[in-house]
Backbone as JSON, one array per atom type, in Angstrom:
{
  "sequence": "MNLDRKKDVVKIQNGEYVSLAKVEMSIKKLLLVDNCCVCASDEYNHTVALIVPNTKEISSYAKKHFNQDDWKQIANDEDFNDQIRRQIHDACKTNGIQNYEIPKSILIVTEPWSPESGLVNDALKLKRKAIQQHYKQQIEQLYKGNIQQQQDKKQK",
  "N": [[77.16, 46.52, 103.42], [77.77, 48.63, 100.73], [80.18, 48.09, 98.46], [82.39, 50.12, 96.79], [84.59, 50.89, 94.06], [87.57, 49.14, 94.57], [89.97, 50.59, 95.15], [88.96, 52.89, 96.19], [88.05, 52.33, 98.68], [88.96, 52.31, 101.97], [90.54, 50.95, 104.79], [90.47, 52.15, 108.0], [92.25, 53.11, 111.03], [90.66, 52.28, 113.24], [89.49, 50.0, 112.31], [87.28, 50.23, 110.72], [85.72, 50.54, 107.49], [86.05, 52.92, 104.91], [84.35, 54.46, 102.34], [85.71, 56.37, 100.1], [84.82, 57.72, 97.79], [82.06, 57.87, 98.25], [81.89, 59.62, 100.43], [83.06, 61.86, 99.26], [81.17, 62.44, 97.26], [79.04, 63.36, 98.8], [80.13, 65.69, 99.88], [80.61, 67.2, 97.58], [78.13, 68.07, 96.92], [77.7, 70.47, 98.1], [77.39, 73.93, 97.45], [79.62, 75.54, 97.7], [81.74, 73.94, 97.04], [83.81, 72.79, 94.5], [85.39, 70.64, 93.77], [86.76, 67.75, 95.43], [88.95, 65.81, 97.52], [88.97, 63.12, 99.52], [90.93, 61.84, 102.1], [92.25, 58.94, 103.6], [93.73, 56.84, 106.07], [95.37, 53.94, 107.34], [96.67, 54.53, 109.61], [95.33, 56.34, 111.11], [92.21, 57.18, 112.78], [90.27, 58.57, 111.46], [89.16, 60.71, 108.73], [90.52, 63.11, 106.36], [90.21, 66.06, 104.3], [90.79, 67.5, 101.08], [89.87, 70.44, 99.62], [88.63, 71.84, 96.72], [87.51, 74.87, 96.02], [84.41, 76.3, 94.74], [84.97, 78.99, 92.98], [83.41, 81.31, 92.53], [81.25, 81.03, 94.32], [82.6, 80.76, 96.81], [83.93, 83.16, 96.94], [81.83, 84.97, 97.18], [80.81, 84.06, 99.63], [83.0, 84.58, 101.34], [83.08, 87.35, 101.19], [80.58, 88.04, 102.26], [80.54, 86.85, 104.87], [83.04, 87.36, 105.99], [83.89, 89.79, 105.21], [85.76, 90.05, 103.18], [87.33, 90.5, 100.16], [88.99, 88.86, 98.6], [89.06, 85.53, 98.6], [91.21, 83.84, 98.77], [92.96, 85.07, 100.46], [92.04, 84.43, 102.95], [92.02, 81.72, 103.06], [93.45, 80.02, 104.72], [92.6, 80.76, 107.18], [91.55, 80.07, 110.44], [88.91, 80.32, 111.5], [87.41, 80.64, 109.15], [87.94, 78.19, 107.85], [86.84, 76.48, 109.78], [84.11, 77.11, 109.57], [83.55, 76.23, 106.96], [84.21, 73.55, 107.26], [82.26, 72.78, 109.11], [79.98, 73.02, 107.51], [80.52, 71.01, 105.68], [80.5, 68.82, 107.42], [77.78, 68.86, 108.23], [76.53, 68.41, 105.74], [77.48, 65.86, 105.15], [76.4, 64.38, 107.28], [73.67, 64.68, 106.72], [73.55, 63.16, 104.44], [73.89, 60.6, 105.36], [76.45, 59.77, 106.1], [78.84, 58.22, 108.15], [80.17, 59.15, 111.41], [82.97, 58.56, 111.71], [83.73, 58.62, 109.09], [83.5, 61.19, 108.21], [85.35, 64.03, 107.29], [87.72, 65.31, 109.55], [89.47, 67.38, 109.46], [90.21, 69.97, 107.12], [91.63, 71.16, 104.04], [91.65, 73.99, 102.21], [92.28, 74.31, 98.96], [94.1, 76.48, 96.81], [94.54, 76.45, 94.12], [93.04, 75.44, 91.05], [92.09, 72.09, 90.09], [93.13, 70.43, 87.28], [93.33, 68.65, 84.11], [95.78, 69.41, 83.05], [97.29, 69.99, 85.29], [97.72, 67.51, 86.23], [96.36, 66.33, 88.27], [93.79, 65.51, 87.95], [92.01, 63.45, 85.58], [91.29, 63.51, 81.99], [88.53, 63.32, 81.99], [87.95, 64.61, 84.25], [88.11, 63.13, 86.57], [89.35, 62.2, 89.76], [92.84, 61.85, 90.27], [93.87, 60.07, 92.45], [96.29, 59.1, 93.71], [98.21, 60.86, 92.64], [97.28, 63.3, 93.64], [97.5, 62.83, 96.4], [100.26, 62.55, 96.58], [101.14, 65.05, 95.65], [100.12, 66.77, 97.6], [101.23, 65.81, 99.92], [102.69, 66.7, 102.27], [100.9, 68.63, 103.3], [98.67, 67.04, 103.83], [99.68, 65.38, 105.83], [100.05, 67.35, 107.77], [97.38, 68.06, 108.18], [96.4, 65.78, 109.47], [98.11, 65.75, 111.74], [97.56, 68.24, 112.84], [94.91, 67.88, 113.55], [95.19, 65.92, 115.47], [96.59, 67.39, 117.38], [94.6, 69.27, 118.04], [92.72, 67.57, 119.22], [94.2, 66.72, 121.47], [94.51, 69.16, 122.76], [91.84, 69.7, 123.45], [91.37, 67.65, 125.29], [93.0, 68.42, 127.38], [91.79, 70.67, 128.34]],
  "CA": [[77.87, 47.69, 102.93], [77.96, 48.66, 99.28], [81.59, 48.35, 98.18], [82.68, 50.77, 95.52], [85.85, 50.43, 93.52], [88.46, 48.73, 95.66], [90.94, 51.61, 95.53], [88.25, 53.96, 96.87], [87.64, 51.85, 100.0], [90.15, 52.26, 102.81], [90.34, 50.54, 106.18], [91.17, 53.08, 108.87], [92.87, 52.55, 112.22], [89.7, 51.63, 114.14], [88.99, 48.8, 111.66], [86.13, 50.56, 109.87], [86.01, 50.8, 106.09], [85.54, 54.2, 104.43], [84.24, 54.63, 100.9], [86.12, 57.74, 99.85], [83.95, 58.31, 96.76], [80.76, 58.15, 98.85], [82.05, 60.84, 101.22], [83.3, 62.95, 98.31], [79.9, 62.8, 96.59], [78.26, 64.16, 99.75], [80.76, 67.0, 100.0], [80.47, 67.92, 96.31], [76.78, 68.63, 96.82], [77.74, 71.84, 98.61], [77.64, 74.94, 96.41], [80.97, 76.09, 97.88], [82.75, 72.96, 96.66], [83.9, 72.43, 93.09], [85.94, 69.29, 93.76], [87.39, 67.41, 96.7], [89.58, 64.51, 97.65], [89.0, 62.66, 100.91], [92.09, 60.98, 102.35], [92.13, 58.08, 104.77], [94.93, 56.06, 106.3], [95.25, 52.95, 108.41], [97.38, 55.07, 110.77], [94.44, 57.26, 111.83], [90.84, 56.68, 112.87], [89.37, 59.54, 110.82], [89.57, 61.16, 107.4], [90.76, 64.53, 106.12], [89.8, 66.35, 102.92], [91.3, 68.62, 100.31], [88.69, 71.05, 99.0], [88.79, 72.83, 95.66], [86.26, 75.62, 96.12], [83.78, 76.98, 93.62], [85.51, 80.32, 93.24], [82.34, 82.31, 92.58], [80.51, 80.85, 95.58], [83.44, 81.01, 97.98], [84.19, 84.6, 96.96], [80.62, 85.57, 97.74], [80.77, 83.66, 101.04], [84.05, 85.32, 102.05], [82.67, 88.76, 101.26], [79.41, 88.15, 103.14], [80.79, 86.42, 106.24], [84.35, 87.78, 106.5], [84.17, 91.1, 104.65], [87.03, 89.85, 102.47], [87.1, 90.4, 98.71], [89.78, 87.78, 98.02], [88.94, 84.36, 99.47], [92.53, 83.22, 98.94], [93.6, 85.72, 101.61], [91.58, 83.81, 104.21], [91.9, 80.27, 102.85], [94.05, 79.33, 105.85], [92.05, 81.3, 108.41], [90.95, 79.0, 111.24], [87.44, 80.51, 111.56], [86.89, 80.38, 107.82], [88.0, 76.74, 107.65], [85.86, 75.86, 110.68], [82.77, 77.27, 109.01], [83.44, 75.35, 105.79], [84.23, 72.18, 107.79], [80.92, 72.53, 109.69], [79.05, 72.8, 106.39], [80.84, 69.68, 105.18], [79.99, 67.88, 108.43], [76.32, 68.83, 108.13], [76.17, 67.78, 104.46], [77.77, 64.43, 105.27], [75.39, 63.8, 108.18], [72.41, 64.66, 105.97], [73.65, 62.1, 103.44], [74.08, 59.3, 106.0], [77.86, 59.43, 106.28], [79.14, 57.94, 109.55], [81.1, 60.1, 112.03], [84.36, 58.24, 111.44], [84.0, 58.88, 107.67], [83.45, 62.64, 107.98], [86.67, 64.64, 107.49], [87.89, 66.09, 110.77], [90.23, 68.56, 109.06], [90.17, 70.24, 105.68], [92.53, 72.14, 103.45], [91.07, 74.64, 101.04], [93.38, 74.54, 98.03], [93.87, 77.73, 96.08], [94.66, 76.27, 92.67], [92.08, 74.44, 90.54], [92.64, 70.83, 89.59], [92.83, 70.28, 85.85], [94.17, 67.63, 83.49], [97.12, 69.96, 82.87], [98.01, 69.91, 86.56], [98.0, 66.11, 86.48], [95.65, 65.89, 89.47], [92.56, 64.87, 87.47], [92.18, 63.0, 84.19], [90.54, 64.31, 81.01], [87.12, 63.28, 82.37], [87.95, 65.32, 85.53], [88.09, 62.21, 87.71], [90.53, 62.37, 90.6], [94.0, 60.97, 90.24], [94.04, 60.05, 93.91], [97.71, 58.97, 94.09], [98.89, 62.1, 92.27], [96.84, 64.31, 94.6], [98.11, 62.53, 97.7], [101.69, 62.83, 96.49], [101.29, 66.5, 95.49], [99.76, 67.43, 98.87], [101.66, 64.91, 100.99], [103.0, 67.44, 103.51], [99.69, 69.25, 103.82], [97.82, 65.97, 104.38], [100.29, 65.02, 107.12], [99.74, 68.44, 108.7], [95.96, 67.97, 108.53], [96.29, 64.75, 110.5], [98.81, 66.18, 112.95], [96.8, 69.36, 113.4], [93.72, 67.34, 114.19], [95.63, 65.24, 116.69], [96.9, 68.44, 118.33], [93.33, 69.81, 118.5], [92.13, 66.6, 120.14], [94.96, 66.76, 122.71], [94.18, 70.42, 123.42], [90.51, 69.56, 124.03], [91.46, 66.76, 126.45], [93.67, 69.13, 128.45], [90.9, 71.74, 128.85]],
  "C": [[78.06, 47.56, 101.42], [79.42, 49.02, 99.0], [81.75, 48.96, 96.8], [83.97, 50.18, 94.97], [86.82, 50.2, 94.66], [89.41, 49.84, 96.1], [90.28, 52.8, 96.24], [87.75, 53.54, 98.25], [88.9, 51.63, 100.82], [89.76, 51.84, 104.22], [91.15, 51.48, 107.06], [91.57, 52.39, 110.17], [91.89, 51.8, 113.13], [89.05, 50.4, 113.51], [87.79, 49.02, 110.76], [86.61, 50.8, 108.44], [85.33, 52.1, 105.67], [85.52, 54.17, 102.91], [84.52, 56.1, 100.59], [85.2, 58.44, 98.85], [82.58, 58.69, 97.33], [80.82, 59.45, 99.66], [82.25, 62.04, 100.29], [82.02, 63.38, 97.61], [79.04, 63.66, 97.52], [78.82, 65.58, 99.85], [80.55, 67.83, 98.74], [79.08, 68.49, 96.1], [76.71, 70.06, 97.33], [78.08, 72.81, 97.48], [79.07, 75.49, 96.49], [82.07, 75.19, 97.33], [82.67, 72.64, 95.17], [84.4, 70.99, 92.96], [86.55, 69.01, 95.12], [88.02, 66.03, 96.62], [89.65, 64.18, 99.14], [90.16, 61.68, 101.03], [91.86, 60.19, 103.63], [93.39, 57.23, 104.86], [94.69, 55.07, 107.42], [96.0, 53.39, 109.67], [96.5, 55.96, 111.63], [93.02, 56.72, 111.83], [89.82, 57.68, 112.33], [89.92, 59.91, 109.44], [89.87, 62.65, 107.42], [90.38, 64.79, 104.66], [90.5, 67.57, 102.36], [90.11, 69.15, 99.52], [89.12, 72.05, 97.94], [87.46, 73.61, 95.63], [85.72, 76.08, 94.77], [84.12, 78.44, 93.83], [84.44, 81.4, 93.34], [81.62, 82.23, 93.93], [81.35, 81.19, 96.8], [83.82, 82.49, 98.07], [83.02, 85.34, 97.58], [80.52, 85.29, 99.24], [81.78, 84.45, 101.86], [83.68, 86.79, 102.22], [81.56, 88.93, 102.29], [79.77, 87.88, 104.61], [82.1, 86.95, 106.84], [84.78, 89.14, 105.97], [85.53, 91.11, 103.92], [86.74, 89.66, 100.98], [87.82, 89.2, 98.09], [89.78, 86.58, 98.96], [90.29, 83.69, 99.72], [93.28, 83.81, 100.13], [93.21, 85.07, 102.93], [91.45, 82.29, 104.11], [92.47, 79.48, 104.02], [93.55, 79.83, 107.2], [91.27, 80.22, 109.16], [89.42, 79.12, 111.29], [86.79, 80.19, 110.22], [86.84, 78.88, 107.56], [86.99, 76.01, 108.55], [84.45, 75.96, 110.14], [82.56, 76.34, 107.82], [83.38, 73.89, 106.27], [82.88, 71.83, 108.41], [79.89, 72.28, 108.59], [79.27, 71.41, 105.8], [80.3, 68.62, 106.12], [78.48, 67.73, 108.31], [75.86, 68.13, 106.85], [76.38, 66.27, 104.54], [76.73, 63.75, 106.17], [74.05, 63.66, 107.47], [72.38, 63.5, 104.98], [74.0, 60.73, 104.04], [75.51, 58.84, 106.16], [78.11, 59.26, 107.79], [80.17, 58.93, 110.09], [82.55, 59.82, 111.69], [84.73, 58.48, 109.97], [84.1, 60.37, 107.37], [84.82, 63.25, 108.24], [86.7, 65.52, 108.73], [88.66, 67.38, 110.5], [90.14, 68.72, 107.56], [91.28, 71.21, 105.29], [91.82, 72.69, 102.23], [92.23, 74.98, 100.11], [93.06, 75.75, 97.15], [94.04, 77.61, 94.58], [93.67, 75.22, 92.2], [92.8, 73.19, 90.07], [92.19, 70.66, 88.15], [93.67, 69.14, 85.3], [95.62, 68.11, 83.31], [97.95, 69.88, 84.15], [98.38, 68.47, 86.91], [97.26, 65.55, 87.69], [94.28, 65.3, 89.16], [92.81, 64.42, 86.04], [91.32, 63.86, 83.26], [89.04, 64.34, 81.31], [86.91, 63.95, 83.74], [87.77, 64.41, 86.74], [89.41, 62.34, 88.45], [91.63, 61.36, 90.26], [94.5, 60.96, 91.69], [95.52, 60.0, 94.33], [98.48, 60.25, 93.78], [98.54, 63.21, 93.25], [97.52, 64.08, 95.95], [99.61, 62.78, 97.69], [101.93, 64.34, 96.45], [101.07, 67.23, 96.82], [100.22, 66.63, 100.09], [101.92, 65.64, 102.31], [101.75, 68.06, 104.12], [98.76, 68.22, 104.45], [98.36, 65.53, 105.74], [99.98, 66.09, 108.17], [98.27, 68.42, 109.12], [95.75, 66.93, 109.63], [96.92, 65.19, 111.81], [98.09, 67.33, 113.63], [95.58, 68.88, 114.12], [94.09, 66.63, 115.48], [95.93, 66.27, 117.76], [95.61, 69.04, 118.9], [92.67, 68.87, 119.5], [92.85, 66.62, 121.48], [94.66, 68.04, 123.48], [92.83, 70.33, 124.11], [90.54, 68.7, 125.3], [92.07, 67.49, 127.64], [92.78, 70.2, 129.06], [89.9, 71.21, 129.84]]
}
């Protein structure tokens, strides 16, 4: 395994190591994605991701597939998120990302990340801790929502 910077490698609950930067690079190859932050925790056996969309591309996508002029209006729509998550899954698989590394849930954020927001530095590199603190509740919900989805599937 090629180990990237130590802070970008996280051991998840099942004992596997996830290179967050490697997964993020795969996701950023999508035209719909401007930036992203993959989150992993030793409390869970999967990852989740925060997605900053390319506003031009996601607007076009929302208009074409959801007949919606303003993508922000459907940013939390389950079908919309599922379609984006499937594209992320496919991109990750194409780039050799393992199943446990692929984000199971995503949050499409509606505000861009800039140095002024404190979520990226001047070179536009992620300030991972600042992002995780800023979106702490949403990240917890992504994990909990995914757990609920898994429980719902088991009951069916």
